[in-house]
Coordinates of C-alpha atoms and ligand atoms in Angstrom, one line a residue:
M1 CA -19.3 -20.0 -1.3
K2 CA -17.3 -20.5 1.8
K3 CA -19.4 -21.5 4.8
Q4 CA -17.2 -20.6 7.6
P5 CA -16.1 -16.9 8.2
V6 CA -12.9 -15.8 6.5
R7 CA -10.2 -16.0 9.1
I8 CA -8.0 -12.9 9.1
A9 CA -4.8 -12.1 11.0
I10 CA -3.4 -8.6 11.0
W11 CA 0.4 -8.1 11.4
G12 CA 1.2 -4.4 12.2
F13 CA -1.5 -2.6 14.1
G14 CA -0.6 1.0 13.2
A15 CA -2.6 3.4 11.1
M16 CA -3.2 0.9 8.3
G17 CA -3.6 -2.3 10.3
S18 CA -5.9 -0.9 12.8
G19 CA -7.9 0.8 10.1
M20 CA -8.3 -2.5 8.3
A21 CA -9.5 -4.1 11.5
K22 CA -12.2 -1.4 11.9
M23 CA -13.3 -1.9 8.3
I24 CA -13.4 -5.7 8.6
L25 CA -15.5 -5.4 11.8
N26 CA -18.1 -3.6 9.8
K27 CA -18.3 -6.3 7.1
Q28 CA -20.1 -9.6 7.0
G29 CA -18.4 -13.0 6.8
F30 CA -15.0 -12.1 8.4
D31 CA -13.5 -13.2 11.7
I32 CA -10.3 -11.5 13.0
V33 CA -8.5 -14.3 14.7
G34 CA -5.2 -12.7 15.5
V35 CA -3.4 -9.3 15.7
V36 CA 0.4 -8.8 16.1
D37 CA 2.4 -5.7 16.9
T38 CA 5.7 -5.3 18.7
Y39 CA 4.9 -1.9 20.1
E40 CA 4.9 -2.4 23.9
G41 CA 1.9 0.0 24.4
F42 CA -0.2 -2.4 22.3
V43 CA 0.9 -5.9 23.4
G44 CA -1.7 -7.7 25.6
K45 CA -4.5 -5.2 24.9
S46 CA -7.8 -6.2 23.4
I47 CA -8.3 -4.7 19.9
F48 CA -11.9 -3.8 20.8
S49 CA -10.9 -1.6 23.7
F50 CA -8.1 -0.2 21.6
L51 CA -10.5 0.6 18.7
N52 CA -13.2 1.7 21.1
T53 CA -15.7 -0.5 19.4
Q54 CA -18.1 -3.4 20.3
N55 CA -16.9 -6.9 20.0
P56 CA -19.2 -8.7 17.5
Y57 CA -17.5 -12.1 18.1
T58 CA -17.8 -14.7 20.8
H59 CA -14.0 -14.5 21.4
D60 CA -11.7 -11.6 22.3
V61 CA -8.6 -10.6 20.2
F62 CA -5.5 -9.6 22.2
I63 CA -2.6 -8.0 20.5
E64 CA 0.4 -10.4 20.5
R65 CA 4.1 -9.7 20.1
N66 CA 4.7 -12.4 17.5
I67 CA 2.7 -14.4 15.0
D68 CA 4.0 -17.9 15.7
R69 CA 1.0 -19.0 17.8
I70 CA -1.5 -17.5 15.5
L71 CA -0.1 -19.2 12.4
L72 CA 0.1 -22.5 14.3
E73 CA -3.3 -22.5 16.0
E74 CA -5.8 -20.2 14.3
S75 CA -6.3 -21.8 10.8
V76 CA -5.8 -18.3 9.3
D77 CA -7.0 -17.8 5.7
L78 CA -5.0 -14.6 5.1
V79 CA -2.6 -12.3 6.8
L80 CA -2.8 -8.5 6.2
L81 CA 0.8 -7.4 6.7
A82 CA 1.1 -3.7 7.4
T83 CA 4.6 -3.2 8.9
D84 CA 7.0 -2.2 6.1
S85 CA 7.7 -0.2 2.9
F86 CA 10.5 -2.3 1.4
T87 CA 10.5 -5.8 0.0
K88 CA 13.7 -6.8 1.8
K89 CA 12.3 -5.9 5.2
A90 CA 8.9 -7.5 4.5
F91 CA 10.4 -10.7 3.0
P92 CA 11.2 -12.6 6.2
K93 CA 7.6 -12.0 7.4
I94 CA 6.1 -13.0 4.1
K95 CA 8.2 -16.1 4.1
Q96 CA 7.0 -17.2 7.5
I97 CA 3.4 -16.6 6.5
I98 CA 3.5 -18.5 3.2
E99 CA 5.6 -21.3 4.7
S100 CA 2.6 -21.9 7.0
G101 CA 0.5 -22.2 3.8
V102 CA -1.3 -18.9 4.5
N103 CA -2.1 -16.2 2.0
V104 CA -0.8 -12.6 2.5
I105 CA -1.5 -9.1 1.4
S106 CA 1.3 -6.6 2.1
T107 CA 1.1 -2.8 2.2
A108 CA 4.8 -2.5 1.5
E109 CA 5.1 -0.1 -1.4
E110 CA 7.8 -2.1 -3.1
M111 CA 5.7 -5.2 -2.9
A112 CA 3.2 -3.6 -5.4
F113 CA 5.6 -4.8 -8.1
P114 CA 8.6 -6.3 -6.4
M115 CA 10.1 -7.5 -9.6
A116 CA 11.2 -3.9 -10.3
K117 CA 13.8 -3.7 -7.6
E118 CA 14.1 -7.2 -6.2
P119 CA 13.9 -9.8 -9.0
E120 CA 15.7 -12.5 -7.1
L121 CA 13.5 -12.2 -4.0
S122 CA 10.4 -12.1 -6.2
K123 CA 11.4 -15.4 -7.8
E124 CA 12.0 -16.9 -4.3
M125 CA 8.6 -15.6 -3.1
D126 CA 6.8 -17.0 -6.1
Y127 CA 8.6 -20.4 -5.7
L128 CA 7.8 -20.6 -2.0
A129 CA 4.2 -19.5 -2.4
K130 CA 3.6 -22.2 -5.1
K131 CA 5.4 -24.8 -3.0
H132 CA 3.2 -24.0 0.1
N133 CA 0.0 -23.4 -1.8
A134 CA -0.3 -19.8 -0.8
T135 CA -0.8 -16.4 -2.7
I136 CA 1.1 -13.2 -2.1
L137 CA -0.2 -9.7 -3.2
G138 CA 1.3 -6.2 -2.5
T139 CA -1.2 -3.4 -2.8
G140 CA -2.2 0.0 -1.6
V141 CA -3.6 3.3 -2.8
N142 CA -0.3 4.3 -4.4
P143 CA 1.4 2.2 -5.6
G144 CA -1.4 -0.2 -6.2
M145 CA -4.1 1.9 -7.7
M146 CA -4.0 5.7 -8.3
M147 CA -0.8 6.0 -10.3
D148 CA -0.7 2.6 -12.0
L149 CA -3.7 0.2 -12.0
L150 CA -6.2 3.0 -12.8
A151 CA -4.1 4.1 -15.9
I152 CA -3.7 0.5 -16.9
C153 CA -7.5 -0.2 -16.7
I154 CA -8.4 2.9 -18.7
S155 CA -5.9 1.9 -21.4
G156 CA -8.3 -1.0 -22.1
V157 CA -10.5 1.4 -24.1
M158 CA -7.6 2.6 -26.2
S159 CA -6.4 1.1 -29.5
D160 CA -3.0 2.9 -29.1
V161 CA -1.2 4.2 -26.0
E162 CA 1.4 6.9 -26.4
N163 CA 2.9 9.0 -23.6
M164 CA 1.4 9.1 -20.1
K165 CA 1.5 11.8 -17.5
I166 CA 0.2 10.7 -14.1
S167 CA -0.1 13.2 -11.3
R168 CA -1.2 12.8 -7.7
I169 CA -1.3 16.0 -5.6
N170 CA -1.9 15.0 -2.1
S171 CA -2.0 16.0 1.5
L172 CA 0.2 14.5 4.2
S173 CA -1.9 16.0 7.0
P174 CA -3.7 12.7 7.9
F175 CA -0.4 10.8 8.4
G176 CA 1.6 10.2 11.6
P177 CA 5.0 11.0 12.9
T178 CA 6.8 8.3 10.9
V179 CA 5.6 9.8 7.6
M180 CA 6.4 13.4 8.8
E181 CA 10.0 12.2 9.5
E182 CA 10.3 10.2 6.2
Q183 CA 9.2 13.2 4.2
G184 CA 11.2 15.8 6.0
V185 CA 8.2 17.9 7.2
G186 CA 9.4 20.7 9.4
L187 CA 13.1 20.6 8.4
T188 CA 14.9 23.7 7.3
K189 CA 15.8 23.6 3.5
Q190 CA 19.4 23.1 4.4
S191 CA 18.8 20.3 6.7
F192 CA 16.4 18.6 4.2
E193 CA 19.1 18.9 1.5
D194 CA 21.8 17.4 3.9
K195 CA 19.5 14.5 4.8
M196 CA 18.5 13.9 1.2
A197 CA 22.2 13.7 0.2
H198 CA 22.6 11.0 2.9
G199 CA 19.6 9.1 1.7
E200 CA 17.7 9.9 4.9
I201 CA 14.5 11.3 3.2
S202 CA 12.6 8.5 1.6
G203 CA 10.0 10.6 -0.2
H204 CA 7.4 8.6 -2.1
V205 CA 8.3 4.9 -2.5
G206 CA 6.7 3.4 -5.6
F207 CA 7.4 5.3 -8.8
I208 CA 9.6 2.5 -10.1
E209 CA 7.1 -0.2 -9.1
S210 CA 4.2 1.8 -10.8
T211 CA 6.2 2.3 -13.9
H212 CA 7.2 -1.3 -14.2
M213 CA 3.6 -2.4 -13.6
I214 CA 2.3 -0.2 -16.4
A215 CA 5.1 -1.3 -18.8
N216 CA 4.5 -5.0 -18.0
A217 CA 0.7 -4.6 -18.4
L218 CA 1.2 -3.0 -21.8
G219 CA 3.6 -5.8 -22.9
L220 CA 6.6 -3.4 -22.9
K221 CA 9.9 -3.1 -21.0
V222 CA 11.3 -0.1 -19.0
Q223 CA 14.3 1.1 -21.0
S224 CA 15.3 4.0 -18.7
F225 CA 14.0 5.4 -15.4
E226 CA 15.0 8.3 -13.3
Q227 CA 13.4 10.1 -10.4
N228 CA 14.2 13.1 -8.2
M229 CA 12.8 14.9 -5.2
A230 CA 12.8 18.5 -4.0
P231 CA 11.6 20.1 -0.8
I232 CA 8.3 22.0 -0.9
I233 CA 9.0 25.3 1.0
T234 CA 6.1 26.9 2.7
S235 CA 5.7 30.7 2.9
V236 CA 3.3 30.5 5.8
D237 CA 3.3 28.5 9.1
R238 CA 1.5 25.2 8.5
K239 CA 0.3 22.8 11.2
S240 CA -1.3 19.3 10.9
K241 CA -2.1 16.8 13.6
Y242 CA 1.5 15.4 13.6
G243 CA 3.4 17.9 11.5
F244 CA 4.5 21.5 11.8
A245 CA 6.4 23.6 9.3
K246 CA 7.1 27.2 9.9
A247 CA 7.3 29.7 7.1
N248 CA 10.4 29.2 4.9
D249 CA 10.8 25.5 6.1
V250 CA 9.8 22.2 4.5
A251 CA 6.1 21.3 4.2
G252 CA 6.6 18.2 2.1
V253 CA 8.3 16.7 -0.9
D254 CA 7.8 17.1 -4.6
M255 CA 8.6 13.9 -6.3
R256 CA 9.0 13.4 -10.1
S257 CA 10.0 10.5 -12.3
H258 CA 10.5 10.1 -16.0
A259 CA 10.7 6.7 -17.8
I260 CA 11.1 5.7 -21.4
L261 CA 9.7 2.3 -22.4
S262 CA 11.0 -0.1 -25.0
N263 CA 8.8 1.4 -27.8
Q264 CA 9.9 5.0 -26.8
T265 CA 6.6 5.7 -24.9
K266 CA 7.3 8.1 -22.1
I267 CA 5.8 7.9 -18.6
D268 CA 6.0 10.9 -16.4
M269 CA 4.9 10.8 -12.8
I270 CA 4.4 14.0 -10.6
H271 CA 3.6 13.6 -6.9
P272 CA 4.0 16.6 -4.7
Q273 CA 2.9 15.7 -1.1
Q274 CA 2.8 18.2 1.7
I275 CA 0.9 19.1 4.9
E276 CA -2.0 21.5 4.6
P277 CA -1.6 22.1 0.8
E278 CA -4.8 24.3 0.8
M279 CA -3.1 26.9 3.0
E280 CA -1.2 28.1 -0.1
G281 CA -4.0 27.4 -2.6
T282 CA -2.9 23.9 -3.7
Q283 CA -6.0 21.7 -4.5
T284 CA -5.4 18.0 -4.1
G285 CA -6.3 15.6 -6.9
D286 CA -5.5 12.6 -9.0
Y287 CA -4.9 13.1 -12.8
I288 CA -4.2 10.6 -15.6
Q289 CA -3.4 12.0 -19.0
I290 CA -2.7 9.5 -21.8
E291 CA -1.9 10.5 -25.3
G292 CA -3.1 8.0 -27.9
T293 CA -6.3 6.8 -29.5
P294 CA -8.5 8.0 -28.0
A295 CA -6.7 10.4 -25.7
I296 CA -7.7 10.1 -22.1
H297 CA -7.9 12.8 -19.4
L298 CA -9.1 11.6 -16.1
S299 CA -9.3 13.8 -13.1
N300 CA -10.5 13.2 -9.5
V301 CA -10.7 16.2 -7.2
P302 CA -9.9 16.1 -4.3
E303 CA -7.5 13.2 -4.2
V304 CA -8.5 9.7 -2.9
E305 CA -7.3 10.1 0.7
G306 CA -4.3 7.8 1.1
G307 CA -5.2 6.2 4.5
I308 CA -8.7 5.0 3.7
G309 CA -7.8 4.2 0.1
T310 CA -5.1 1.8 1.3
I311 CA -7.2 0.3 4.1
A312 CA -10.0 -0.3 1.6
I313 CA -8.1 -1.8 -1.2
C314 CA -6.2 -4.3 1.0
V315 CA -9.5 -5.5 2.6
N316 CA -11.4 -5.5 -0.7
M317 CA -8.7 -7.7 -2.4
I318 CA -9.0 -10.4 0.3
P319 CA -11.4 -12.7 -1.6
H320 CA -9.5 -12.3 -4.9
V321 CA -6.3 -13.4 -3.2
I322 CA -7.9 -16.3 -1.5
N323 CA -9.4 -17.4 -4.8
A324 CA -6.2 -16.9 -6.8
K325 CA -3.9 -19.7 -7.9
P326 CA -0.8 -19.9 -5.6
G327 CA 2.2 -17.7 -6.3
L328 CA 3.4 -14.1 -6.2
K329 CA 0.7 -11.9 -7.8
T330 CA 0.3 -8.2 -8.6
M331 CA -2.8 -6.0 -9.1
I332 CA -2.6 -6.8 -12.9
D333 CA -3.0 -10.5 -12.3
L334 CA -6.2 -10.5 -10.2
P335 CA -9.8 -9.6 -10.9
V336 CA -10.9 -5.9 -10.9
P337 CA -11.0 -4.5 -7.3
R338 CA -14.4 -3.7 -6.0
A339 CA -15.9 -2.7 -2.7
I340 CA -17.2 -5.6 -0.6
M341 CA -20.7 -4.5 0.3
G342 CA -22.3 -8.0 0.9
D343 CA -21.1 -11.1 2.8
V344 CA -17.5 -11.7 1.8
R345 CA -18.1 -15.5 1.8
T346 CA -20.3 -15.2 -1.3
M347 CA -17.1 -13.9 -3.1
I348 CA -15.0 -17.0 -2.1
D349 CA -15.1 -19.6 -4.9
E350 CA -15.4 -22.7 -2.7
E351 CA -14.6 -24.1 0.7
E352 CA -10.9 -25.0 0.8
Ligands
LIG401 P1 2.5 2.8 11.1 O1 3.9 3.2 11.4 O2 1.3 3.5 11.6 O3 2.3 1.2 11.6 C1 3.2 0.2 11.5 C2 3.0 -0.7 12.7 O4 3.7 -1.9 12.5 C3 3.4 -0.1 14.0 O5 2.4 -0.2 14.9 C4 4.6 -1.0 14.4 O6 4.8 -1.1 15.8 C5 4.3 -2.3 13.7 N1 5.5 -3.1 13.4 C6 6.6 -2.7 12.7 N2 7.4 -3.8 12.6 C7 6.8 -4.8 13.2 C8 7.2 -6.2 13.4 N3 8.3 -6.7 13.0 N4 6.3 -7.0 14.0 C9 5.1 -6.5 14.5 N5 4.7 -5.2 14.4 C10 5.6 -4.4 13.7 O7 2.5 2.6 9.5 P2 1.2 2.5 8.6 O8 0.7 3.9 8.2 O9 0.2 1.6 9.2 O10 1.8 1.9 7.3 C11 2.4 0.6 7.3 C12 3.3 0.4 6.1 O11 2.5 0.5 4.9 C13 4.3 1.6 5.9 O12 5.6 1.1 5.6 C14 3.7 2.5 4.8 O13 4.7 3.2 4.1 C15 3.0 1.4 4.0 N6 1.9 2.1 3.2 C16 1.8 1.8 1.9 C17 0.7 2.4 1.2 C18 0.6 2.2 -0.3 O14 -0.2 2.9 -1.0 N7 1.2 1.2 -0.9 C19 -0.2 3.3 1.8 C20 -0.1 3.4 3.2 C21 1.0 2.8 3.9

């Protein structure tokens, strides 16, 4: 058991980073020792006034513009990095953290299985992490759990896995302006199609990472992979906190992928995401169907909400990342995720 509190820094204080801070403040055995965000409206502010919560510590935490001082002076155990979606963009930040000998958990979707799209950067991250005695993990609700790890875990009670169909029908309503823009919410169909043709609609990032994670866990390779996206057109006006789509415009994106693995197993992923799905009778949910012995049909209705799911899994993986051997890890390398309900220090193997 670790005697001192687990010292956490948070890099990126948006919806995910600030949510992680709130969760950590309600847990025992943690100490938030630094927060970084470049947004001018945040810099210099106390996180406690920002979160409108009491300060349980004997020190304040002011949001800083860069992480240099924190890595140098605060003996950080782990950085929660919540700034990016893509490995290439997260890489320089991850590099700086691990070169300081500090562990990192990234919310970047591609970091959930970075070997899928960035094999060279993955090798470099693994090399640097081992050299500097640090551990790197990418995780989140999806990719990271609902469309990959959960299917992998349940395959543990199967003697034979055949085709998989994994669906996540979710609501975009809790998300902010960045997500609305990335998903094309509120655009006309024509403008969505124009932007899609120019690669300006990101849709869901993560199918290829989830597919590779599953294949790797099953001891197989991905032989072919394709994905596509289509606009979800609403027939009624829909309004969420940050999004608005009028009738006949785009309320979200329907993403699909199809992969064939080296033994001809097929993995299909279905992920329609939109604001206010209930307005047209769409019920959110997570579904995993695996053919094989025995066949598995898991269903969770409504969906695990993406925001809290990501915040929780990142915080809950902190002790496992601190305990892990150095290197680049994925969710299939670390112990089973679980909610931290007691003092986190009891989950840390030993004082470093
Ligand atoms: P957000 O836009 O609300 O917050 C990001 C914050 O990072 C902003 O406050 C921004 O100012 C700050 N930031 C960006 N670049 C920075 C830099 N170089 N230095 C310091 N601060 C910087 O986004 P969010 O909802 O918090 O999500 C964060 C990332 O995590 C997104 O890319 C999102 O797609 C991803 N994500 C992944 C999952 C998953 O399941 N894997 C789930 C949720 C979010």
